[in-house]
Amino acid sequence: MNYSEPEVITIIEGPPPDIQLSQEMWSFSLWEGTAPRSMGVCQMRTFNGSSMIDRCTGAWREGRDVRLDFPQRDGLRKQVDVLAARTDRTADGDVLFLWIVAPLGEEIESEVEDADENDDPGSLA
């Protein structure tokens, strides 16, 4: 078996990335497997977005995994699989968007607001 090291994108310092539940329908086609998993998306600033994309596409072309390594709130580090990436240039610099396999057992923010219990039109309040 030929083991290849994954390409790792490391967040050195700062808070954990803000992982949002992916709302794009195309992103669900990225995950293959027997266990259902959620797709998350996060964005972060980077000094050179095109270099980060080159690292990802190069690893995928070679059949290697890409992982995001980041600090958790408790100080421990976590890695998640990256399945897609893109970059965008803004006035403040490059922004890297990563579509990841959402960590199991963790809350993921959804852009869709949860309904308030009092909003149920069938309730007799």
Coordinates of C-alpha atoms in Angstrom, one line a residue:
M1 CA 0.0 0.0 0.0
N2 CA 1.4 3.4 -1.0
Y3 CA 0.6 5.9 1.8
S4 CA 0.6 9.5 0.8
E5 CA 0.7 12.3 3.3
P6 CA -2.4 14.6 3.1
E7 CA -2.0 18.3 2.2
V8 CA -2.7 20.2 5.4
I9 CA -4.0 23.7 5.6
T10 CA -3.2 24.9 9.1
I11 CA -4.7 27.8 11.0
I12 CA -1.9 28.8 13.3
E13 CA -3.7 31.1 15.7
G14 CA -7.0 32.7 16.3
P15 CA -10.4 31.2 17.0
P16 CA -11.7 28.0 15.3
P17 CA -13.2 28.6 11.9
D18 CA -16.9 29.6 11.8
I19 CA -18.4 26.5 10.1
Q20 CA -21.7 27.0 8.4
L21 CA -24.0 24.3 7.1
S22 CA -23.6 24.3 3.3
Q23 CA -26.7 25.4 1.6
E24 CA -25.5 24.9 -2.0
M25 CA -27.1 21.8 -3.6
W26 CA -24.0 21.0 -5.6
S27 CA -21.9 20.5 -2.5
F28 CA -23.9 17.4 -1.5
S29 CA -22.5 15.6 -4.6
L30 CA -18.9 15.9 -3.1
W31 CA -19.4 13.4 -0.3
E32 CA -19.4 9.7 -1.0
G33 CA -19.7 7.1 1.7
T34 CA -22.0 4.8 3.6
A35 CA -22.5 7.1 6.6
P36 CA -24.5 10.3 6.1
R37 CA -22.5 13.3 6.9
S38 CA -23.1 17.0 6.8
M39 CA -21.3 19.4 4.5
G40 CA -20.0 22.5 6.1
V41 CA -18.4 25.6 4.5
C42 CA -16.0 28.0 6.2
Q43 CA -14.2 31.1 5.0
M44 CA -10.9 32.6 6.2
R45 CA -8.5 35.3 5.2
T46 CA -5.3 34.2 3.4
F47 CA -2.2 36.0 2.1
N48 CA -2.2 34.2 -1.2
G49 CA -5.5 32.6 -2.2
S50 CA -4.3 31.3 -5.6
S51 CA -1.4 29.5 -3.9
M52 CA -3.8 27.8 -1.5
I53 CA -6.0 26.7 -4.4
D54 CA -2.9 25.4 -6.2
R55 CA -1.9 23.3 -3.1
C56 CA -5.4 21.8 -2.9
T57 CA -5.8 21.0 -6.6
G58 CA -2.2 19.6 -6.7
A59 CA -3.0 17.2 -3.8
W60 CA -6.3 16.1 -5.3
R61 CA -4.6 15.6 -8.7
E62 CA -2.1 13.3 -7.0
G63 CA -4.9 11.4 -5.2
R64 CA -4.0 12.8 -1.8
D65 CA -6.5 14.1 0.8
V66 CA -6.6 17.8 1.9
R67 CA -7.3 18.5 5.5
L68 CA -8.0 21.7 7.5
D69 CA -6.1 21.7 10.8
F70 CA -7.3 24.3 13.4
P71 CA -7.3 25.0 17.1
Q72 CA -10.5 24.3 19.0
R73 CA -11.9 26.4 21.9
D74 CA -10.3 24.0 24.4
G75 CA -6.9 24.5 22.9
L76 CA -6.7 21.1 21.3
R77 CA -6.3 20.8 17.5
K78 CA -8.7 19.2 15.1
Q79 CA -8.5 18.1 11.5
V80 CA -11.4 17.8 9.0
D81 CA -11.4 16.7 5.4
V82 CA -11.6 19.4 2.7
L83 CA -13.6 18.4 -0.3
A84 CA -13.7 21.7 -2.4
A85 CA -12.1 25.1 -2.3
R86 CA -12.3 28.5 -4.0
T87 CA -10.8 31.9 -3.4
D88 CA -12.1 35.4 -3.8
R89 CA -10.3 38.7 -3.8
T90 CA -11.7 41.5 -1.7
A91 CA -10.5 45.0 -0.8
D92 CA -9.2 43.6 2.5
G93 CA -7.3 40.7 0.8
D94 CA -7.9 37.2 -0.3
V95 CA -10.6 35.0 1.2
L96 CA -10.4 31.2 1.1
F97 CA -13.7 29.2 1.1
L98 CA -13.4 25.6 2.1
W99 CA -16.2 23.0 1.8
I100 CA -15.5 20.4 4.5
V101 CA -17.0 17.2 5.9
A102 CA -18.6 18.7 9.0
P103 CA -17.2 17.3 12.3
L104 CA -19.5 14.7 13.9
G105 CA -21.2 15.6 17.1
E106 CA -20.6 19.3 16.8
E107 CA -23.1 22.0 16.3
I108 CA -22.9 23.7 12.9
E109 CA -24.5 27.1 12.4
S110 CA -27.2 27.2 9.8
E111 CA -28.1 30.3 7.8
V112 CA -31.7 29.3 8.3
E113 CA -33.0 30.7 11.6
D114 CA -34.6 28.2 13.9
A115 CA -38.3 28.9 14.4
D116 CA -39.3 30.2 17.7
E117 CA -41.6 27.9 19.6
N118 CA -44.2 30.7 19.9
D119 CA -44.3 31.0 16.1
D120 CA -46.3 27.8 15.6
P121 CA -49.6 28.9 14.0
G122 CA -51.3 25.9 15.4
S123 CA -50.6 26.6 19.1
L124 CA -53.2 28.1 21.4
A125 CA -51.2 30.7 23.3

